[in-house]
mmCIF file of C-alpha atoms in Angstrom:
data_model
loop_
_atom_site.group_PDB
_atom_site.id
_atom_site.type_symbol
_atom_site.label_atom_id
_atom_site.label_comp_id
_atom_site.label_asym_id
_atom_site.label_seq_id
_atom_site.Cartn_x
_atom_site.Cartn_y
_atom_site.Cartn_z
ATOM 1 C CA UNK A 652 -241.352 104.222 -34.242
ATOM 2 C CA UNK A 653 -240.235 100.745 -35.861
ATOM 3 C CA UNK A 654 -238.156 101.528 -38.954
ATOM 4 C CA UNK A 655 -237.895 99.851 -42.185
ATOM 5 C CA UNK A 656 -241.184 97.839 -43.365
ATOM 6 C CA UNK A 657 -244.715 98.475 -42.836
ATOM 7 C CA UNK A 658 -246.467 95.630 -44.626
ATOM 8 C CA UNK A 659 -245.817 92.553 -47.055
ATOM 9 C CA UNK A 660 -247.461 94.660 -49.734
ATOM 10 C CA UNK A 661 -245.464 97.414 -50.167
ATOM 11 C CA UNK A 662 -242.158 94.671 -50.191
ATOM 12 C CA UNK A 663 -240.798 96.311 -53.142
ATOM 13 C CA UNK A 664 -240.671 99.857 -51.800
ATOM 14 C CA UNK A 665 -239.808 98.909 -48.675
ATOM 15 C CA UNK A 666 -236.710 96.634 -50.115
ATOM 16 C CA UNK A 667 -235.771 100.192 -51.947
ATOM 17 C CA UNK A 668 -236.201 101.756 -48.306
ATOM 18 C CA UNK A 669 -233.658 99.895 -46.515
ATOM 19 C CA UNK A 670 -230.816 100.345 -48.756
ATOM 20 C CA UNK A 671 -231.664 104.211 -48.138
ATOM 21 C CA UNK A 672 -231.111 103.972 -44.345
ATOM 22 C CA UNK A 673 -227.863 105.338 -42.453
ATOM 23 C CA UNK A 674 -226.058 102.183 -41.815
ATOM 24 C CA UNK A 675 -225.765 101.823 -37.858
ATOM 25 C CA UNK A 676 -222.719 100.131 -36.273
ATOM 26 C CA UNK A 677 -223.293 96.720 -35.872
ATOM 27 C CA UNK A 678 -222.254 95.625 -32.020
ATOM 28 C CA UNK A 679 -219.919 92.839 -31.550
ATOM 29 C CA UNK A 680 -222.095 92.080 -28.074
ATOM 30 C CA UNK A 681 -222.797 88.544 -27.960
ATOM 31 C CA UNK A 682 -226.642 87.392 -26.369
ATOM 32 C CA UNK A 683 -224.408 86.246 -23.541
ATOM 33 C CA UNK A 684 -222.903 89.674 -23.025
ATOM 34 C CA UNK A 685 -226.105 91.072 -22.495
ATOM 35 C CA UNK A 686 -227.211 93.261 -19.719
ATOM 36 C CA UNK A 687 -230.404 95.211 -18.272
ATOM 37 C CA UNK A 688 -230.959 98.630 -19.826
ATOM 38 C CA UNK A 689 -228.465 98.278 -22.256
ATOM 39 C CA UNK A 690 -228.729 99.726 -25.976
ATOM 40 C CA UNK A 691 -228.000 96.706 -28.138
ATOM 41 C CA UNK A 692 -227.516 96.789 -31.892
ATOM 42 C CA UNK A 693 -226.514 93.569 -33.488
ATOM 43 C CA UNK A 694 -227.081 90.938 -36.303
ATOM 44 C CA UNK A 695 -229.066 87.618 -35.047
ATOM 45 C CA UNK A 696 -231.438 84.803 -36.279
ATOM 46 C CA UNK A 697 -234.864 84.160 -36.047
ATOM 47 C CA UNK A 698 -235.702 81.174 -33.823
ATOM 48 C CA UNK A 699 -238.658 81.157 -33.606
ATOM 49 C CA UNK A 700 -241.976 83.657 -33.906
ATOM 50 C CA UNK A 701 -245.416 84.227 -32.591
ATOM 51 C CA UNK A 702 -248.145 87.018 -32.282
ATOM 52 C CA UNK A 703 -249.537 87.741 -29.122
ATOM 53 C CA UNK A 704 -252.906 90.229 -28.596
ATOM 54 C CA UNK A 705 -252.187 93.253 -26.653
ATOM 55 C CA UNK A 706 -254.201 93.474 -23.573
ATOM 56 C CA UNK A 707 -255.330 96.775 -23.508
ATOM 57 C CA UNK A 708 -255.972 97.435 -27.150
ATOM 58 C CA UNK A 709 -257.153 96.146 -30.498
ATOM 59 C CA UNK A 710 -254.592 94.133 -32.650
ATOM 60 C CA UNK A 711 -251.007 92.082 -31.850
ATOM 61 C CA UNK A 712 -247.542 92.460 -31.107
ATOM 62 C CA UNK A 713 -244.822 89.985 -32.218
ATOM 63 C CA UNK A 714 -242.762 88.101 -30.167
ATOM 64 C CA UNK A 715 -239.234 86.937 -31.367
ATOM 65 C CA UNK A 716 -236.890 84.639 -30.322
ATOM 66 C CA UNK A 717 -233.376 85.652 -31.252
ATOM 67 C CA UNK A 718 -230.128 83.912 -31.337
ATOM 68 C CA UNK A 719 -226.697 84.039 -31.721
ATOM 69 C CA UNK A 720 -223.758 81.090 -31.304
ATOM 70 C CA UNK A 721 -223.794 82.500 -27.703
ATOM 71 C CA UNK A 722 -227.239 82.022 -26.378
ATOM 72 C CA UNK A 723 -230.913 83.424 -27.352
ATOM 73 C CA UNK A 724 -233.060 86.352 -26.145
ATOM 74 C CA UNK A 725 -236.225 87.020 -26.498
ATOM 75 C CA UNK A 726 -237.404 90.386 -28.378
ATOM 76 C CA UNK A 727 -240.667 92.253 -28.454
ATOM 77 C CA UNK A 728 -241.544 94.528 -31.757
ATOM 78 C CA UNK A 729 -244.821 96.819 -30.785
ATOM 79 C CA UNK A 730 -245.598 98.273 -33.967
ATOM 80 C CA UNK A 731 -246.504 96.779 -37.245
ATOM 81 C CA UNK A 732 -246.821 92.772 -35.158
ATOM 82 C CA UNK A 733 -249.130 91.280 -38.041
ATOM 83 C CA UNK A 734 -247.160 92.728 -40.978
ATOM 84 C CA UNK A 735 -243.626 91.483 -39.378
ATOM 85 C CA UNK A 736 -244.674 88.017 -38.583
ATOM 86 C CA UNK A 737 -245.977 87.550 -42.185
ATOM 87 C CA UNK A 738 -242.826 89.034 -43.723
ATOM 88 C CA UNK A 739 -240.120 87.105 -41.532
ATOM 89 C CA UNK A 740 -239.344 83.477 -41.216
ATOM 90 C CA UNK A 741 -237.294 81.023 -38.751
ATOM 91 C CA UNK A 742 -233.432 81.206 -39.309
ATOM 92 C CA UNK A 743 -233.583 84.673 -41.441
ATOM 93 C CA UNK A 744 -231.241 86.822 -40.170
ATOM 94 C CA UNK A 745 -232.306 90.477 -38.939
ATOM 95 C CA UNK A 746 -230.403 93.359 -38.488
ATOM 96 C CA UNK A 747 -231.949 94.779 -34.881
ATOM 97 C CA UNK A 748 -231.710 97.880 -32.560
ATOM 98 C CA UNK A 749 -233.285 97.949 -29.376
ATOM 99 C CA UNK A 750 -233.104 97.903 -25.495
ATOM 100 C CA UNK A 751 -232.551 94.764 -23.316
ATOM 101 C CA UNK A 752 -234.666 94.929 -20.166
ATOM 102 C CA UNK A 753 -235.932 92.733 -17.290
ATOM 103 C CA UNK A 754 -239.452 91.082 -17.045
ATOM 104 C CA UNK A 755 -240.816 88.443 -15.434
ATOM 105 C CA UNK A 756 -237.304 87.749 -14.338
ATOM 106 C CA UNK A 757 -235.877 87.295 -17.803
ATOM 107 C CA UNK A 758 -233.934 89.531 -19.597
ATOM 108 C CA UNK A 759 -235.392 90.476 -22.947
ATOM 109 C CA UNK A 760 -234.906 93.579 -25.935
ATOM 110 C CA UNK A 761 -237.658 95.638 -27.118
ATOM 111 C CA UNK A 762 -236.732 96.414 -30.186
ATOM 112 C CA UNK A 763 -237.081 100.096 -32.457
ATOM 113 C CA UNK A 764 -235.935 98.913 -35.806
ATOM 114 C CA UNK A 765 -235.446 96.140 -37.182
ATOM 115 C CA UNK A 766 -234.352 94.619 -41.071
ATOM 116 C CA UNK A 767 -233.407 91.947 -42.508
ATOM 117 C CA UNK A 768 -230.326 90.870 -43.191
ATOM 118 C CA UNK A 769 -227.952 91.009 -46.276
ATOM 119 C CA UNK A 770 -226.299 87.589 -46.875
ATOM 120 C CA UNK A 771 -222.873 90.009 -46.937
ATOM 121 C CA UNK A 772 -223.222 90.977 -43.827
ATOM 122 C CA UNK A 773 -223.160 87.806 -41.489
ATOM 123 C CA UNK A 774 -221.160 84.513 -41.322
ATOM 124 C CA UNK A 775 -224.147 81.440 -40.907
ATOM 125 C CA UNK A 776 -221.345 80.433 -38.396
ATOM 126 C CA UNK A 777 -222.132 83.289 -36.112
ATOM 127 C CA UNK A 778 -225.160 81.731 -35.439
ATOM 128 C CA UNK A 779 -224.259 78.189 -34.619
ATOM 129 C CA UNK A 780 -223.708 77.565 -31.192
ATOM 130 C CA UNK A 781 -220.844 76.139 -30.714
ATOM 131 C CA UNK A 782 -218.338 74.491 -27.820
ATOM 132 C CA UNK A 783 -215.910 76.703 -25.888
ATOM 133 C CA UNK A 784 -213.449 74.050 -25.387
ATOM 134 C CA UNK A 785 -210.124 73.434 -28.310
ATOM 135 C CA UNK A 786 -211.543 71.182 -30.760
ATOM 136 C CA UNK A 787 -208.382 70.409 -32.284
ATOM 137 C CA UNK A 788 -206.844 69.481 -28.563
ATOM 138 C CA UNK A 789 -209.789 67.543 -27.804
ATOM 139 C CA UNK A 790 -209.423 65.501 -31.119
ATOM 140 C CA UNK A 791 -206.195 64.567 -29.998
ATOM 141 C CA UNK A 792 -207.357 63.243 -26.352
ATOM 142 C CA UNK A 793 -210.186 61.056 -28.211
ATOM 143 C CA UNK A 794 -207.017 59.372 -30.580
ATOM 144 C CA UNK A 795 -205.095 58.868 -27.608
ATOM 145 C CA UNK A 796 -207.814 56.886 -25.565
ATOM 146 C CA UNK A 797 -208.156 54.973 -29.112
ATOM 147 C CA UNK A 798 -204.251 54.283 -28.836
ATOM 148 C CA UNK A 799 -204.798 53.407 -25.783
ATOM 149 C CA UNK A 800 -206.999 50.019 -26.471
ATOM 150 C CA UNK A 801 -205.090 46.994 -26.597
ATOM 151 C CA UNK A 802 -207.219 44.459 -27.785
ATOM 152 C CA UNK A 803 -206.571 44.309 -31.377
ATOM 153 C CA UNK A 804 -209.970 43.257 -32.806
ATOM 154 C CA UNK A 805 -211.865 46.981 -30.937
ATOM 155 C CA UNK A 806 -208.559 48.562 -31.888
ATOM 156 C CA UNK A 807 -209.326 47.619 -35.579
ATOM 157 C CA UNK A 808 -212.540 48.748 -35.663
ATOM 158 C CA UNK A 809 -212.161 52.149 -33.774
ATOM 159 C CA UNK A 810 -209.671 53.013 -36.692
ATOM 160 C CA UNK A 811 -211.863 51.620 -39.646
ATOM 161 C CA UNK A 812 -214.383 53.592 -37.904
ATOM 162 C CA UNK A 813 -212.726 56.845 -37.574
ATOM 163 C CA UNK A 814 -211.456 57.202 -40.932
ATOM 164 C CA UNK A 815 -210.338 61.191 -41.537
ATOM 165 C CA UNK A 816 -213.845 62.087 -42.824
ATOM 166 C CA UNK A 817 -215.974 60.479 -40.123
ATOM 167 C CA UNK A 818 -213.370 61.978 -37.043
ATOM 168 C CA UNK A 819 -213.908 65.658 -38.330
ATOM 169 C CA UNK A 820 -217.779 65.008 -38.886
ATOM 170 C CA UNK A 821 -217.266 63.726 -35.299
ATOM 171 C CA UNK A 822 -215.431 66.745 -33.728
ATOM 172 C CA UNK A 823 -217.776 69.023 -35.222
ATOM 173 C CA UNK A 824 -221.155 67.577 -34.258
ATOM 174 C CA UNK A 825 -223.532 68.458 -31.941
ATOM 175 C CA UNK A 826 -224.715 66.173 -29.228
ATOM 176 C CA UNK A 827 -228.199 67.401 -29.104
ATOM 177 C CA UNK A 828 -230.409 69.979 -30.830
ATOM 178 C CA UNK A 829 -231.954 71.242 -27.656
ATOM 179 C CA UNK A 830 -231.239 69.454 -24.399
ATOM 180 C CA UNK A 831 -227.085 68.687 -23.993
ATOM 181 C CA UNK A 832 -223.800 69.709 -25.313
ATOM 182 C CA UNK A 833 -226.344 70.970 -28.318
ATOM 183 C CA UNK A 834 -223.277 72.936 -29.669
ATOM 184 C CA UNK A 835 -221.264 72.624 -32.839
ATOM 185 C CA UNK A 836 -218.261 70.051 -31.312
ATOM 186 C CA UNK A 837 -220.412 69.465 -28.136
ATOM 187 C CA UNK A 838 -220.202 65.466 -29.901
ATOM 188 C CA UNK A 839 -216.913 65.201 -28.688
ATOM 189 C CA UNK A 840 -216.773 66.966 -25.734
ATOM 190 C CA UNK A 841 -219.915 64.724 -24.421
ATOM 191 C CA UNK A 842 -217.639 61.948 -25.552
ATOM 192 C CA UNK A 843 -214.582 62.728 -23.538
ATOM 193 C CA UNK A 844 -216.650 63.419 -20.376
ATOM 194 C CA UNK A 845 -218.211 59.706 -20.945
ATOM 195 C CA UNK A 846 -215.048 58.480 -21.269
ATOM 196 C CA UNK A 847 -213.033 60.230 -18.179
ATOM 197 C CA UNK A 848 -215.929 59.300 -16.118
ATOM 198 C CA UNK A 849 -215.969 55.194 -17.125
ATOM 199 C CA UNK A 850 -211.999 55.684 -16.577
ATOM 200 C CA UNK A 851 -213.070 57.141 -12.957
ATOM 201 C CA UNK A 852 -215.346 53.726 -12.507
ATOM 202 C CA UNK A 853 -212.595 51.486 -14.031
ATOM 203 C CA UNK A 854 -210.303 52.728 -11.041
ATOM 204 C CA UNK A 855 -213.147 51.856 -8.486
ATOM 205 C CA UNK A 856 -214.438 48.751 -10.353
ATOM 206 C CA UNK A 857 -211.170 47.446 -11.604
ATOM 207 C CA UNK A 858 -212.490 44.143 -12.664
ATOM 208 C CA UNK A 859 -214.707 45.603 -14.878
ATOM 209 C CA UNK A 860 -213.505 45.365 -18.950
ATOM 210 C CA UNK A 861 -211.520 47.934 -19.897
ATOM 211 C CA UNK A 862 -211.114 47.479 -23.201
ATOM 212 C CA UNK A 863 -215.279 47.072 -24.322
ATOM 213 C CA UNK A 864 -216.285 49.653 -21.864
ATOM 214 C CA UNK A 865 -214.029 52.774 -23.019
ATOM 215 C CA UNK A 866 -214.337 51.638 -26.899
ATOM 216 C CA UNK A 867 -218.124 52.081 -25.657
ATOM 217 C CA UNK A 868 -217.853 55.188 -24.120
ATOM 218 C CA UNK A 869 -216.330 56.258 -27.528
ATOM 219 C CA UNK A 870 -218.723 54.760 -30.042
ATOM 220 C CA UNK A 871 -222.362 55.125 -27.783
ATOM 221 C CA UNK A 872 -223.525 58.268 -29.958
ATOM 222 C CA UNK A 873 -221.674 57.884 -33.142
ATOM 223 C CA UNK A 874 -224.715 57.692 -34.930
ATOM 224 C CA UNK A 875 -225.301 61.404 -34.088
ATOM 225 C CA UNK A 876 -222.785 62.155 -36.763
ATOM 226 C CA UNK A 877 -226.139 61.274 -38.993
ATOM 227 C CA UNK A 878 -228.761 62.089 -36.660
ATOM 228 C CA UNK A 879 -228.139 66.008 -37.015
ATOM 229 C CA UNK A 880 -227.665 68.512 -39.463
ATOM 230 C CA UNK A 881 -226.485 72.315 -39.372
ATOM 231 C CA UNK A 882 -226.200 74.500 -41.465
ATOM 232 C CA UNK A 883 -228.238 77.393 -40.351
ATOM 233 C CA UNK A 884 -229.203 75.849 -37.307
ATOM 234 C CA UNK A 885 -229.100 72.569 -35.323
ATOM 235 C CA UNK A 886 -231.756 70.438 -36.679
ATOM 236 C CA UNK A 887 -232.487 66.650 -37.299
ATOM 237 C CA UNK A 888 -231.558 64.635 -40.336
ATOM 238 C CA UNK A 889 -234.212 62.269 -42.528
ATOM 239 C CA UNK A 890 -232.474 59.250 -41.098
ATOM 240 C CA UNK A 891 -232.067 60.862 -37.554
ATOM 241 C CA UNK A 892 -236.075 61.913 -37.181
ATOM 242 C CA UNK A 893 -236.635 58.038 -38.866
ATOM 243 C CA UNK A 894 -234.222 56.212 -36.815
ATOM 244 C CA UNK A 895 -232.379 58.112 -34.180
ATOM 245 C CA UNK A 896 -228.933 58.279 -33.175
ATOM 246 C CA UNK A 897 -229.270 54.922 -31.011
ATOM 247 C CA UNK A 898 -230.271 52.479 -34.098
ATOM 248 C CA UNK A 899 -228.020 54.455 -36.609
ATOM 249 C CA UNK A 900 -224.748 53.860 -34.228
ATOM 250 C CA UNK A 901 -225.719 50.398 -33.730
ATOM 251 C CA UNK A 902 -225.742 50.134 -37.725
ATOM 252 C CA UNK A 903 -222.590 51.360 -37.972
ATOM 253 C CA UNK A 904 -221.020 49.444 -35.181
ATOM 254 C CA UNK A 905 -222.281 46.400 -36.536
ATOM 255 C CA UNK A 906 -221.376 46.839 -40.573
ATOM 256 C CA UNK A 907 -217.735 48.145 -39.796
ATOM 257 C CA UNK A 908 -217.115 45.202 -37.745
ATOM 258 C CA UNK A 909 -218.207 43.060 -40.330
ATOM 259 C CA UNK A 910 -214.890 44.881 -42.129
ATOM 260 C CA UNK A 911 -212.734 43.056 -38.940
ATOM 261 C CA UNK A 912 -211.267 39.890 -40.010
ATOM 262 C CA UNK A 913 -212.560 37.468 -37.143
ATOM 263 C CA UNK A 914 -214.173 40.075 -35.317
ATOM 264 C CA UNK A 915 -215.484 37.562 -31.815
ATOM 265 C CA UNK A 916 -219.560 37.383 -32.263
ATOM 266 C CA UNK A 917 -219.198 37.459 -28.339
ATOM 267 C CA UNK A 918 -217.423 40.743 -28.027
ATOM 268 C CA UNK A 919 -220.218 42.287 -30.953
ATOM 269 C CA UNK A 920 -222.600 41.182 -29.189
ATOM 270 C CA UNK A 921 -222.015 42.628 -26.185
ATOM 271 C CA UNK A 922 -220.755 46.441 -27.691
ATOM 272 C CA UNK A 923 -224.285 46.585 -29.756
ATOM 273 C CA UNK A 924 -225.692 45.718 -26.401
ATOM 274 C CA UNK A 925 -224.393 48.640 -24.545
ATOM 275 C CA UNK A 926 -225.102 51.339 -28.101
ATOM 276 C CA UNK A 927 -228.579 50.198 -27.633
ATOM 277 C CA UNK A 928 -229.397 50.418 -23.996
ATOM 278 C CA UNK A 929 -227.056 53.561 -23.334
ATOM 279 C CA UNK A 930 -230.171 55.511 -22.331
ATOM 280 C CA UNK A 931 -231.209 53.590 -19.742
ATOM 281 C CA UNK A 932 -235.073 52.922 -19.984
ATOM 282 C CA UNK A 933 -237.638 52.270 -22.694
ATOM 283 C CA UNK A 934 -238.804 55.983 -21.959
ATOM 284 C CA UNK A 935 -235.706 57.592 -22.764
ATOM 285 C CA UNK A 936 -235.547 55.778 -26.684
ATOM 286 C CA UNK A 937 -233.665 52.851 -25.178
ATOM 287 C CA UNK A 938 -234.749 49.255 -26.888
ATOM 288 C CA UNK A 939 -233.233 47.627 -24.678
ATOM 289 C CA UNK A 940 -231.923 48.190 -20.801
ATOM 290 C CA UNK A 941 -228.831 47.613 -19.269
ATOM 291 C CA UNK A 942 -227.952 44.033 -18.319
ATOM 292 C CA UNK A 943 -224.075 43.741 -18.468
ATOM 293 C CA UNK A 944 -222.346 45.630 -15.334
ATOM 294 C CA UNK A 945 -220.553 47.951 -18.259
ATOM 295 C CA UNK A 946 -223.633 48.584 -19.664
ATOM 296 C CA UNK A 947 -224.950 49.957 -16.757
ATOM 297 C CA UNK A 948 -221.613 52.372 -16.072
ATOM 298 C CA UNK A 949 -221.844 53.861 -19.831
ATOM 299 C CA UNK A 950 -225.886 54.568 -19.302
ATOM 300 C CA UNK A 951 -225.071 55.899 -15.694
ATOM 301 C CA UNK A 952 -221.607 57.790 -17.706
ATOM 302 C CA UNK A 953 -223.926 59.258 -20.541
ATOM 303 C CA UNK A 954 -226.615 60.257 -17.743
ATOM 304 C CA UNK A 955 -224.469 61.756 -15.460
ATOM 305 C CA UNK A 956 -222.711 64.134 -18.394
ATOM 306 C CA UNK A 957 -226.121 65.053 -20.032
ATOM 307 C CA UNK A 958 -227.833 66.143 -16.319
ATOM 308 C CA UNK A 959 -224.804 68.011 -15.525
ATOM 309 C CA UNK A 960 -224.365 70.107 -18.826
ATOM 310 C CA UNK A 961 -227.806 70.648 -18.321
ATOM 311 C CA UNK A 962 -227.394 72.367 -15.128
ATOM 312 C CA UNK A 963 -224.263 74.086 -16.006
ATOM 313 C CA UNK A 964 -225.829 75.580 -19.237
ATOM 314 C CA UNK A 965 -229.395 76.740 -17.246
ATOM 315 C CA UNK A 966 -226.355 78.592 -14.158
ATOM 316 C CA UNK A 967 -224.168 80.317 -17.123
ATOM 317 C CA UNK A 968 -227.828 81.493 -18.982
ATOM 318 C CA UNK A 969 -228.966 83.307 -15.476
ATOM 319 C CA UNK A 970 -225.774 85.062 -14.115
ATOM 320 C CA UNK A 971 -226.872 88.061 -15.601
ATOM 321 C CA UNK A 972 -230.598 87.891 -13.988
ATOM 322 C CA UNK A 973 -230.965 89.140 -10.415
ATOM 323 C CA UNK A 974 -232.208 85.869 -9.520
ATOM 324 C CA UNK A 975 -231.525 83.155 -7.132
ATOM 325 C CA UNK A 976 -233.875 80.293 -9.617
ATOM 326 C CA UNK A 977 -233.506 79.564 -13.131
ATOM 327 C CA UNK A 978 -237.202 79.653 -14.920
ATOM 328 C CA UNK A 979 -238.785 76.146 -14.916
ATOM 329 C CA UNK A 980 -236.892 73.736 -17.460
ATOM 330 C CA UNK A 981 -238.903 71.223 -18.904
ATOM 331 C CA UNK A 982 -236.052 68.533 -19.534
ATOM 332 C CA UNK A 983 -235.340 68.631 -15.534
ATOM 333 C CA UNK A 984 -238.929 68.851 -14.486
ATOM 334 C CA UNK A 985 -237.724 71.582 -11.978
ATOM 335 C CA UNK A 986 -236.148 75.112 -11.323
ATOM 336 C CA UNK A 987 -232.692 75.398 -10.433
ATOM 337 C CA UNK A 988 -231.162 77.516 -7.313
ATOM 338 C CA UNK A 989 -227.945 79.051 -8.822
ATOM 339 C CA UNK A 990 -227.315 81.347 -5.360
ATOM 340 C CA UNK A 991 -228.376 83.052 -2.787
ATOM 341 C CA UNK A 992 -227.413 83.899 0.747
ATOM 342 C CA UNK A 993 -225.978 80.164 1.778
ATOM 343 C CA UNK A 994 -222.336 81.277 3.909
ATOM 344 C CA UNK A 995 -219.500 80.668 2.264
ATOM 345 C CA UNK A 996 -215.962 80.872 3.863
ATOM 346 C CA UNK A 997 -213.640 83.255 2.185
ATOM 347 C CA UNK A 998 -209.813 83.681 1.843
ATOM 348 C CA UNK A 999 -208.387 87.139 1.975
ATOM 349 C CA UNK A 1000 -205.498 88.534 -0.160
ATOM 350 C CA UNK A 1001 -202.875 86.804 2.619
ATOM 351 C CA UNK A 1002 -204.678 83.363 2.521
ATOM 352 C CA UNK A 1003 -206.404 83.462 5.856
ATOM 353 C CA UNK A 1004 -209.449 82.484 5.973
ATOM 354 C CA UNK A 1005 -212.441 85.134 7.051
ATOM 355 C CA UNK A 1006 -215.066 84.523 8.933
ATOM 356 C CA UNK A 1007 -216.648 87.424 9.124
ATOM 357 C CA UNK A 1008 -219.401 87.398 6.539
ATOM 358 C CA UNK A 1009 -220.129 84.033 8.063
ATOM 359 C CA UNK A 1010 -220.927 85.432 12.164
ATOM 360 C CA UNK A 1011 -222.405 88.253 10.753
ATOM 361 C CA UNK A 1012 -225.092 86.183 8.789
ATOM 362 C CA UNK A 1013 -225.487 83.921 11.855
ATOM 363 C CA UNK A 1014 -226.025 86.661 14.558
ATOM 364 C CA UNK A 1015 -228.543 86.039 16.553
ATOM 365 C CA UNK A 1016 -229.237 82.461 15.841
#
């Protein structure tokens, strides 16, 4: 039996209900700490809601999508579907007790009670995903590639640009709402991985310029300091649903250099270039494509660092699942195999390698 509410009509009485029920420990278990057949009680966020018929009988059950800052689940309520949806909305917070199980090769809770929220009970930051990785370490790495520019007029503008205010609006951003790094400080860690990997082509293609194509790397998304907002969730600005993250940076790019006493038109020219055509085609929100040689390494930078967080995020998401294939992902246009029975070699406590697991696979071929 689903506890708590039975309809949008009887709100009042039901309100009174809930402050009469026995107040069950709350579970510190993140979404990502979830595992098959597990009793989960826990405080997460609507993400999204829909009613689905049952197949055998007359009426619906609801469907939710949960989340925390770790990762999202989906939950089934059986009871009471209509009611529910009518009385919930995206990014309340719900208090909900249930049991995770497999299906369809995803891991899901089907839930047995179910409130909403008090605001005392939950931090909004609970619910924000948000990047693993030291924020305040990776602040520092980002000033010390700045440092690191010597020509004075990109110098200048990377610290008129950064002022205190638009560094920690920096750090804390997220890259995406959906497809990469879309994480509270994921900004900045896409940033540095841009970077590190145009400092990788810089040591292959040493005639290429230095000095525009890291100041580049650093400034190709700053408009995503505008583009998003989130406060209960990651979601676009105004401006950033209007004009996007590509023709906001480029604005700011081009009115702080305007601040740069004899900033060279040439070198402007050149740096809105590669903001604008960082994406690589028309398709993918670009106005322009690549025609400098740096150009083309930050697109192919920014590319490679979005596909692979991608990948990495869709592996982490299925380790729990007894699965070798992720479920289809629509930014990849593909599954992805995250193991199976391919050999590996493997050392053994005294560093030798075995080979074992390797003949006995083979036997026979």
């Amino acid at each position: 039996m689903i506890a708590f509410l039975t309809g949008p009509a009887e709100e009042t009485t039901a309100a009174r209900h809930l402050e009469q029920q026995p107040e069950e420990d709350v579970s510190k278990v993140l979404v990502s700490d979830i595992r098959e057949g597990q009793d989960v009680t826990a405080l997460m966020m609507i993400r999204g809601r829909q009613l689905r018929p049952f197949r055998g009988r007359v009426g619906n059950f609801l469907v939710l999508k949960l989340a925390d800052r770790s990762g999202e689940i989906e939950a089934k309520l059986w009871e009471n579907g209509d009611d529910w949806y009518w009385r919930l909305r995206e990014e309340d917070v719900v208090k909900v007790q249930g049991r995770s199980q497999v299906y369809n090769g995803s891991l899901e809770l089907i839930l047995e009670r179910l409130r909403l929220a008090r605001e005392e009970e939950y931090d909004l930051e609970d619910f924000l995903p948000s990047t693993e990785r030291d924020v305040a370490e990776m602040v520092r790495q980002l000033q010390s590639v700045m440092e690191g520019i010597a020509n004075p007029f990109l110098a200048d503008l990377l610290r008129r640009l950064f002022d205190e205010e638009t560094l920690e609006r920096f750090a804390r951003a997220p890259a995406a709402k959906v497809v990469h790094h879309a994480y509270l400080g994921g900004l900045i860690e896409h940033t540095l991985e841009v970077i590190k990997l145009c400092e990788t082509a810089l040591e292959i293609y040493p005639s290429l310029d230095r000095e525009l194509l890291l100041t580049a790397a650093i400034l190709h998304d700053v408009g995503k300091v505008r583009e998003y907002v989130y406060r209960r969730c990651i979601d676009f600005s105004d401006e950033g649903r209007l004009l996007g993250h590509i023709a906001l940076g480029e604005e700011v790019v081009v009115s702080t250099a305007s601040q740069v006493p004899g900033f060279p038109g040439e070198v402007l020219v050149k740096l809105r270039h590669m903001v604008l055509s960082h994406h690589g085609q028309y398709e993918w929100q670009s106005p322009k494509r690549p025609k400098t040689i740096e150009a083309c390494v930050l697109h192919l930078a920014d590319y490679f660092s979005g596909q692979v967080a991608i990948f990495a995020s869709l592996i982490k998401a299925n380790q729990t699942q007894d699965t070798s294939w992720t479920a289809y992902n629509k930014f990849l246009e593909r599954s992805v195999f995250i193991g199976g029975a391919i050999p590996r070699l493997i050392a053994d406590e005294e560093g030798d390698v075995q080979r074992k697991l390797m003949e006995e696979r083979y036997e026979g071929y």
